[in-house]
Amino acid sequence: MDAHFLYGANKEDILCARGCDIICSDESDLVWDTDIFDRKQGECVDLWAEMFQKERKFDMLEIVFGESACGSLKAAQGYGKGKYLGGAVSVILHKENDAVPTAEEVQAAQTAAEERARQAWETAVPMEGENTDVYCFALALSVGDLSDDGIGAQRSKVLGQMLTRYDIEDIEAEAQRKIKKTRQDLSELMQRYTAGEPIRIWYSDNPDELCGLYWLMARLEPLKCQTAVYMVKLPAWEYGAENTVVQKLSWGETASGEWGRYLSLQEKVEPAFLSACASCWKQLKEKNAPLRVVLNGRIQNAPEDFYDSFILRELWILPDTFRMPVLIGNVLGKYQLGIGLDWIARRIEKMIGDGLLEVVEAAPEGQENYRCVLRKTIK
């Protein structure tokens, strides 16, 4: 098929070329024909046919703000296409009093898990696109200094502090690597966006995701680009299987087979909303509080001890000696704060430093340092 782009035409006076399958009347409209005759002489410039075969449509550039969401969304592209071929499925069983499950119980659990995996594949709504269309900006923007706009030395320092709880040999180098990757991805995203590739942003009332939305909008707004931007907000709740109600705190809790079901919630971002988000980000930067939280669906600046009351409430009902992951799990599970364990662990470490708690057993070698045993020093 020959493809030609025709300049200087409008819808009423189309410049045509004999023998072309595709004719563009301007840079946005496509006119299809198989037997077109000249109406007015004009200049034709040959272009690659592949561009027109796609009707000048691009795959959506998908944006998420967490690494778990990124991995799940990449797996979602193609998930559910074709016949289910099976795969490795593992199960974890826990019985009261640490009893060992029987072989029959293990087999039953394995069979049930395999059936759930098959159903998830067969009921999935496959996502289009490639892994290279998914961009992740996991910058933890709800915490720490914003003076460098989220991609400089201060953000690298914040990420480094978050990484201290993990068994990473060179924390500073890892934090700098994350910042460098973010800059590269942001530059590539901006180039593709200004070239005409639409963007879809997945966000929720999770503080990191909502801050991420504002941060990205603040970068898109000055471009004044006509390329479409869409967004999908995670529902506050939804119906689950067997007459249940499901609440997810972030897109990181979404299984690969579920992403396509949320496409009906997609909304196009209008310029006024984009500007409003950019303005919100500017205000957050100017305030530059230690912490940003979501209250009544809105981002608010907060002091760094904002979540301490939840930690103390659960701390007092634990025995004198306890495992730190138990306290973290109780806080996050009971109060559904929409934040990760890193900030809660950081605040508990502050309590250790203040003498409220002491470490009686360090974390096993090679494991995250929050997997330790603590003891209350104040009764």
Short mmCIF file of N, CA and C in Angstrom, two decimals, residues 150-277:
data_model
loop_
_atom_site.label_atom_id
_atom_site.label_comp_id
_atom_site.label_asym_id
_atom_site.label_seq_id
_atom_site.Cartn_x
_atom_site.Cartn_y
_atom_site.Cartn_z
N GLY A 150 11.26 16.69 43.41
CA GLY A 150 11.06 15.25 43.36
C GLY A 150 12.07 14.44 42.58
N ILE A 151 13.05 15.07 41.95
CA ILE A 151 13.99 14.28 41.15
C ILE A 151 15.43 14.77 41.32
N GLY A 152 15.75 15.23 42.53
CA GLY A 152 17.09 15.73 42.79
C GLY A 152 17.72 15.09 44.00
N ALA A 153 18.70 15.79 44.56
CA ALA A 153 19.48 15.25 45.68
C ALA A 153 18.62 15.03 46.92
N GLN A 154 17.68 15.93 47.19
CA GLN A 154 16.84 15.77 48.37
C GLN A 154 15.95 14.53 48.28
N ARG A 155 15.40 14.28 47.09
CA ARG A 155 14.57 13.09 46.92
C ARG A 155 15.42 11.83 47.02
N SER A 156 16.64 11.89 46.50
CA SER A 156 17.56 10.76 46.63
C SER A 156 17.83 10.46 48.10
N LYS A 157 17.98 11.51 48.90
CA LYS A 157 18.20 11.33 50.33
C LYS A 157 17.00 10.67 51.00
N VAL A 158 15.79 11.12 50.64
CA VAL A 158 14.57 10.53 51.21
C VAL A 158 14.47 9.05 50.85
N LEU A 159 14.71 8.73 49.59
CA LEU A 159 14.64 7.33 49.16
C LEU A 159 15.69 6.51 49.89
N GLY A 160 16.86 7.08 50.11
CA GLY A 160 17.90 6.37 50.85
C GLY A 160 17.47 6.05 52.26
N GLN A 161 16.78 6.98 52.91
CA GLN A 161 16.28 6.74 54.26
C GLN A 161 15.25 5.64 54.27
N MET A 162 14.43 5.57 53.23
CA MET A 162 13.43 4.51 53.15
C MET A 162 14.08 3.15 52.93
N LEU A 163 15.23 3.14 52.26
CA LEU A 163 15.90 1.88 51.92
C LEU A 163 16.73 1.31 53.06
N THR A 164 16.94 2.09 54.12
CA THR A 164 17.78 1.60 55.22
C THR A 164 17.19 0.38 55.91
N ARG A 165 15.91 0.14 55.74
CA ARG A 165 15.28 -1.01 56.37
C ARG A 165 15.48 -2.31 55.61
N TYR A 166 16.16 -2.22 54.47
CA TYR A 166 16.33 -3.40 53.63
C TYR A 166 17.81 -3.78 53.53
N ASP A 167 18.04 -5.01 53.19
CA ASP A 167 19.41 -5.54 53.11
C ASP A 167 20.02 -5.15 51.77
N ILE A 168 20.43 -3.88 51.66
CA ILE A 168 21.03 -3.35 50.44
C ILE A 168 22.45 -2.91 50.77
N GLU A 169 23.40 -3.37 49.99
CA GLU A 169 24.81 -3.14 50.30
C GLU A 169 25.18 -1.66 50.20
N ASP A 170 24.79 -1.00 49.12
CA ASP A 170 25.13 0.41 48.92
C ASP A 170 23.83 1.19 48.74
N ILE A 171 23.29 1.69 49.85
CA ILE A 171 22.00 2.36 49.82
C ILE A 171 22.06 3.65 49.01
N GLU A 172 23.12 4.42 49.19
CA GLU A 172 23.24 5.69 48.49
C GLU A 172 23.27 5.48 46.98
N ALA A 173 24.02 4.48 46.53
CA ALA A 173 24.10 4.20 45.10
C ALA A 173 22.75 3.75 44.56
N GLU A 174 22.01 2.96 45.33
CA GLU A 174 20.70 2.48 44.89
C GLU A 174 19.71 3.65 44.78
N ALA A 175 19.75 4.56 45.75
CA ALA A 175 18.87 5.73 45.70
C ALA A 175 19.20 6.60 44.50
N GLN A 176 20.48 6.81 44.23
CA GLN A 176 20.89 7.61 43.08
C GLN A 176 20.49 6.93 41.76
N ARG A 177 20.56 5.60 41.75
CA ARG A 177 20.14 4.86 40.55
C ARG A 177 18.65 5.09 40.28
N LYS A 178 17.84 5.07 41.34
CA LYS A 178 16.41 5.30 41.18
C LYS A 178 16.12 6.70 40.62
N ILE A 179 16.85 7.69 41.13
CA ILE A 179 16.64 9.05 40.66
C ILE A 179 17.06 9.18 39.20
N LYS A 180 18.19 8.58 38.85
CA LYS A 180 18.66 8.63 37.46
C LYS A 180 17.66 7.96 36.53
N LYS A 181 17.12 6.82 36.94
CA LYS A 181 16.13 6.11 36.12
C LYS A 181 14.87 6.96 35.98
N THR A 182 14.47 7.62 37.05
CA THR A 182 13.28 8.47 36.99
C THR A 182 13.47 9.60 36.00
N ARG A 183 14.63 10.24 36.02
CA ARG A 183 14.90 11.33 35.08
C ARG A 183 14.86 10.83 33.64
N GLN A 184 15.46 9.67 33.40
CA GLN A 184 15.46 9.12 32.05
C GLN A 184 14.04 8.80 31.58
N ASP A 185 13.28 8.16 32.46
CA ASP A 185 11.90 7.79 32.10
C ASP A 185 11.04 9.03 31.88
N LEU A 186 11.23 10.05 32.72
CA LEU A 186 10.44 11.27 32.57
C LEU A 186 10.76 11.96 31.25
N SER A 187 12.04 12.02 30.90
CA SER A 187 12.44 12.63 29.63
C SER A 187 11.84 11.88 28.45
N GLU A 188 11.91 10.56 28.50
CA GLU A 188 11.35 9.74 27.42
C GLU A 188 9.84 9.90 27.33
N LEU A 189 9.18 9.93 28.48
CA LEU A 189 7.73 10.11 28.50
C LEU A 189 7.33 11.44 27.88
N MET A 190 8.03 12.50 28.23
CA MET A 190 7.71 13.82 27.69
C MET A 190 7.89 13.86 26.17
N GLN A 191 8.92 13.19 25.69
CA GLN A 191 9.17 13.16 24.25
C GLN A 191 8.04 12.41 23.53
N ARG A 192 7.63 11.28 24.08
CA ARG A 192 6.58 10.51 23.44
C ARG A 192 5.24 11.23 23.53
N TYR A 193 5.00 11.89 24.63
CA TYR A 193 3.75 12.62 24.82
C TYR A 193 3.64 13.78 23.83
N THR A 194 4.70 14.57 23.70
CA THR A 194 4.67 15.70 22.77
C THR A 194 4.66 15.25 21.32
N ALA A 195 5.06 13.99 21.08
CA ALA A 195 5.01 13.44 19.72
C ALA A 195 3.62 12.90 19.38
N GLY A 196 2.71 12.94 20.35
CA GLY A 196 1.34 12.55 20.05
C GLY A 196 0.84 11.29 20.72
N GLU A 197 1.62 10.67 21.60
CA GLU A 197 1.18 9.45 22.27
C GLU A 197 0.41 9.80 23.53
N PRO A 198 -0.84 9.34 23.64
CA PRO A 198 -1.67 9.69 24.80
C PRO A 198 -1.18 9.01 26.08
N ILE A 199 -1.53 9.62 27.21
CA ILE A 199 -1.12 9.16 28.52
C ILE A 199 -2.34 8.74 29.32
N ARG A 200 -2.18 7.65 30.09
CA ARG A 200 -3.23 7.25 31.04
C ARG A 200 -2.58 7.11 32.42
N ILE A 201 -3.10 7.84 33.39
CA ILE A 201 -2.54 7.87 34.74
C ILE A 201 -3.45 7.09 35.68
N TRP A 202 -2.87 6.15 36.38
CA TRP A 202 -3.60 5.35 37.36
C TRP A 202 -3.29 5.90 38.75
N TYR A 203 -4.31 6.36 39.46
CA TYR A 203 -4.07 6.95 40.78
C TYR A 203 -5.20 6.59 41.74
N SER A 204 -5.01 6.94 42.99
CA SER A 204 -6.00 6.64 44.03
C SER A 204 -5.87 7.67 45.13
N ASP A 205 -6.55 7.44 46.24
CA ASP A 205 -6.41 8.31 47.40
C ASP A 205 -5.21 7.92 48.26
N ASN A 206 -4.41 6.97 47.80
CA ASN A 206 -3.14 6.69 48.44
C ASN A 206 -2.27 7.94 48.37
N PRO A 207 -1.69 8.40 49.47
CA PRO A 207 -0.94 9.67 49.44
C PRO A 207 0.17 9.72 48.39
N ASP A 208 0.91 8.63 48.22
CA ASP A 208 1.98 8.63 47.22
C ASP A 208 1.42 8.74 45.81
N GLU A 209 0.30 8.07 45.54
CA GLU A 209 -0.28 8.10 44.20
C GLU A 209 -0.93 9.46 43.90
N LEU A 210 -1.57 10.04 44.90
CA LEU A 210 -2.20 11.34 44.67
C LEU A 210 -1.14 12.44 44.51
N CYS A 211 -0.09 12.37 45.32
CA CYS A 211 1.02 13.32 45.15
C CYS A 211 1.69 13.10 43.79
N GLY A 212 1.81 11.84 43.39
CA GLY A 212 2.39 11.53 42.08
C GLY A 212 1.58 12.12 40.95
N LEU A 213 0.26 12.06 41.07
CA LEU A 213 -0.62 12.66 40.05
C LEU A 213 -0.35 14.15 39.93
N TYR A 214 -0.32 14.86 41.06
CA TYR A 214 -0.08 16.30 41.05
C TYR A 214 1.30 16.62 40.47
N TRP A 215 2.29 15.84 40.88
CA TRP A 215 3.66 16.05 40.41
C TRP A 215 3.76 15.92 38.89
N LEU A 216 3.14 14.87 38.34
CA LEU A 216 3.21 14.67 36.89
C LEU A 216 2.42 15.72 36.14
N MET A 217 1.24 16.08 36.65
CA MET A 217 0.44 17.12 35.99
C MET A 217 1.21 18.44 35.94
N ALA A 218 1.99 18.72 36.98
CA ALA A 218 2.75 19.96 37.00
C ALA A 218 3.81 19.99 35.90
N ARG A 219 4.20 18.82 35.40
CA ARG A 219 5.15 18.76 34.30
C ARG A 219 4.47 18.78 32.94
N LEU A 220 3.27 18.27 32.88
CA LEU A 220 2.55 18.28 31.61
C LEU A 220 1.93 19.64 31.32
N GLU A 221 1.48 20.34 32.34
CA GLU A 221 0.73 21.58 32.15
C GLU A 221 1.49 22.65 31.36
N PRO A 222 2.78 22.90 31.63
CA PRO A 222 3.47 23.96 30.87
C PRO A 222 3.64 23.64 29.39
N LEU A 223 3.54 22.37 29.02
CA LEU A 223 3.74 22.00 27.62
C LEU A 223 2.60 22.47 26.71
N LYS A 224 1.42 22.66 27.31
CA LYS A 224 0.25 23.10 26.54
C LYS A 224 0.04 22.22 25.31
N CYS A 225 0.25 20.93 25.50
CA CYS A 225 0.17 19.97 24.40
C CYS A 225 -1.28 19.52 24.20
N GLN A 226 -1.65 19.30 22.94
CA GLN A 226 -3.01 18.88 22.63
C GLN A 226 -3.21 17.37 22.75
N THR A 227 -2.13 16.62 22.99
CA THR A 227 -2.25 15.18 23.13
C THR A 227 -3.10 14.84 24.35
N ALA A 228 -3.95 13.84 24.21
CA ALA A 228 -4.91 13.50 25.26
C ALA A 228 -4.21 12.91 26.49
N VAL A 229 -4.74 13.27 27.65
CA VAL A 229 -4.34 12.69 28.92
C VAL A 229 -5.59 12.12 29.57
N TYR A 230 -5.49 10.87 30.01
CA TYR A 230 -6.61 10.21 30.68
C TYR A 230 -6.18 9.81 32.08
N MET A 231 -7.14 9.56 32.94
CA MET A 231 -6.82 9.08 34.28
C MET A 231 -7.89 8.08 34.72
N VAL A 232 -7.45 7.16 35.58
CA VAL A 232 -8.34 6.17 36.14
C VAL A 232 -8.12 6.16 37.65
N LYS A 233 -9.16 6.47 38.40
CA LYS A 233 -9.05 6.49 39.85
C LYS A 233 -9.55 5.17 40.43
N LEU A 234 -8.79 4.62 41.36
CA LEU A 234 -9.17 3.37 42.02
C LEU A 234 -10.42 3.60 42.85
N PRO A 235 -11.46 2.78 42.68
CA PRO A 235 -12.68 2.95 43.47
C PRO A 235 -12.41 2.79 44.96
N ALA A 236 -13.18 3.50 45.77
CA ALA A 236 -13.06 3.38 47.22
C ALA A 236 -13.42 1.97 47.68
N TRP A 237 -14.35 1.35 46.98
CA TRP A 237 -14.72 -0.03 47.27
C TRP A 237 -15.39 -0.62 46.04
N GLU A 238 -15.47 -1.94 45.99
CA GLU A 238 -16.12 -2.64 44.88
C GLU A 238 -16.61 -4.00 45.35
N TYR A 239 -17.52 -4.56 44.60
CA TYR A 239 -18.04 -5.87 44.96
C TYR A 239 -17.05 -6.96 44.56
N GLY A 240 -16.87 -7.92 45.45
CA GLY A 240 -16.00 -9.04 45.18
C GLY A 240 -16.79 -10.33 45.03
N ALA A 241 -16.07 -11.44 45.02
CA ALA A 241 -16.72 -12.74 44.87
C ALA A 241 -17.49 -13.11 46.13
N GLU A 242 -18.49 -13.94 45.94
CA GLU A 242 -19.26 -14.51 47.05
C GLU A 242 -19.87 -13.42 47.94
N ASN A 243 -20.47 -12.41 47.29
CA ASN A 243 -21.21 -11.37 48.01
C ASN A 243 -20.35 -10.63 49.02
N THR A 244 -19.14 -10.28 48.63
CA THR A 244 -18.22 -9.56 49.50
C THR A 244 -17.96 -8.16 48.94
N VAL A 245 -17.42 -7.30 49.77
CA VAL A 245 -17.01 -5.96 49.37
C VAL A 245 -15.50 -5.87 49.54
N VAL A 246 -14.84 -5.35 48.52
CA VAL A 246 -13.38 -5.28 48.51
C VAL A 246 -12.93 -3.82 48.53
N GLN A 247 -11.96 -3.52 49.38
CA GLN A 247 -11.35 -2.20 49.43
C GLN A 247 -9.86 -2.34 49.18
N LYS A 248 -9.38 -1.65 48.15
CA LYS A 248 -7.96 -1.64 47.85
C LYS A 248 -7.40 -0.26 48.20
N LEU A 249 -6.22 -0.25 48.76
CA LEU A 249 -5.62 1.01 49.21
C LEU A 249 -4.76 1.66 48.13
N SER A 250 -4.35 0.90 47.13
CA SER A 250 -3.55 1.45 46.04
C SER A 250 -3.63 0.50 44.86
N TRP A 251 -3.12 0.94 43.71
CA TRP A 251 -3.12 0.09 42.53
C TRP A 251 -2.16 -1.08 42.69
N GLY A 252 -1.27 -1.01 43.65
CA GLY A 252 -0.35 -2.12 43.89
C GLY A 252 -1.04 -3.38 44.36
N GLU A 253 -2.30 -3.28 44.77
CA GLU A 253 -3.06 -4.45 45.23
C GLU A 253 -3.88 -5.08 44.12
N THR A 254 -3.72 -4.59 42.90
CA THR A 254 -4.51 -5.07 41.77
C THR A 254 -3.81 -6.22 41.07
N ALA A 255 -4.53 -7.31 40.87
CA ALA A 255 -3.98 -8.47 40.17
C ALA A 255 -3.89 -8.19 38.68
N SER A 256 -3.02 -8.91 38.00
CA SER A 256 -2.79 -8.67 36.58
C SER A 256 -4.05 -8.83 35.74
N GLY A 257 -4.92 -9.74 36.12
CA GLY A 257 -6.13 -9.98 35.35
C GLY A 257 -7.24 -8.98 35.61
N GLU A 258 -7.02 -8.03 36.52
CA GLU A 258 -8.08 -7.10 36.91
C GLU A 258 -7.98 -5.73 36.25
N TRP A 259 -6.83 -5.35 35.75
CA TRP A 259 -6.65 -3.99 35.26
C TRP A 259 -7.65 -3.59 34.18
N GLY A 260 -7.88 -4.49 33.24
CA GLY A 260 -8.77 -4.17 32.12
C GLY A 260 -10.19 -3.86 32.55
N ARG A 261 -10.59 -4.36 33.70
CA ARG A 261 -11.96 -4.13 34.17
C ARG A 261 -12.19 -2.69 34.60
N TYR A 262 -11.11 -2.00 34.88
CA TYR A 262 -11.24 -0.62 35.35
C TYR A 262 -11.23 0.41 34.22
N LEU A 263 -11.04 -0.04 32.99
CA LEU A 263 -10.96 0.91 31.88
C LEU A 263 -12.25 1.70 31.68
N SER A 264 -13.37 1.14 32.12
CA SER A 264 -14.64 1.86 31.99
C SER A 264 -14.68 3.09 32.90
N LEU A 265 -13.77 3.18 33.86
CA LEU A 265 -13.71 4.32 34.77
C LEU A 265 -12.83 5.44 34.23
N GLN A 266 -12.26 5.23 33.08
CA GLN A 266 -11.32 6.20 32.51
C GLN A 266 -12.02 7.53 32.20
N GLU A 267 -11.36 8.62 32.55
CA GLU A 267 -11.85 9.96 32.27
C GLU A 267 -10.79 10.76 31.53
N LYS A 268 -11.22 11.60 30.63
CA LYS A 268 -10.27 12.47 29.95
C LYS A 268 -9.99 13.69 30.82
N VAL A 269 -8.73 14.04 30.91
CA VAL A 269 -8.31 15.19 31.71
C VAL A 269 -8.50 16.47 30.89
N GLU A 270 -9.28 17.38 31.41
CA GLU A 270 -9.48 18.67 30.76
C GLU A 270 -8.40 19.65 31.23
N PRO A 271 -8.09 20.65 30.42
CA PRO A 271 -7.04 21.62 30.78
C PRO A 271 -7.24 22.25 32.16
N ALA A 272 -8.48 22.53 32.54
CA ALA A 272 -8.73 23.16 33.83
C ALA A 272 -8.30 22.25 34.98
N PHE A 273 -8.56 20.94 34.85
CA PHE A 273 -8.17 20.01 35.91
C PHE A 273 -6.66 19.86 35.95
N LEU A 274 -6.03 19.81 34.78
CA LEU A 274 -4.59 19.70 34.72
C LEU A 274 -3.93 20.90 35.42
N SER A 275 -4.46 22.09 35.16
CA SER A 275 -3.93 23.30 35.80
C SER A 275 -4.15 23.29 37.30
N ALA A 276 -5.32 22.78 37.72
CA ALA A 276 -5.62 22.72 39.15
C ALA A 276 -4.64 21.79 39.88
N CYS A 277 -4.34 20.65 39.26
CA CYS A 277 -3.37 19.72 39.86
C CYS A 277 -1.99 20.35 39.95
#
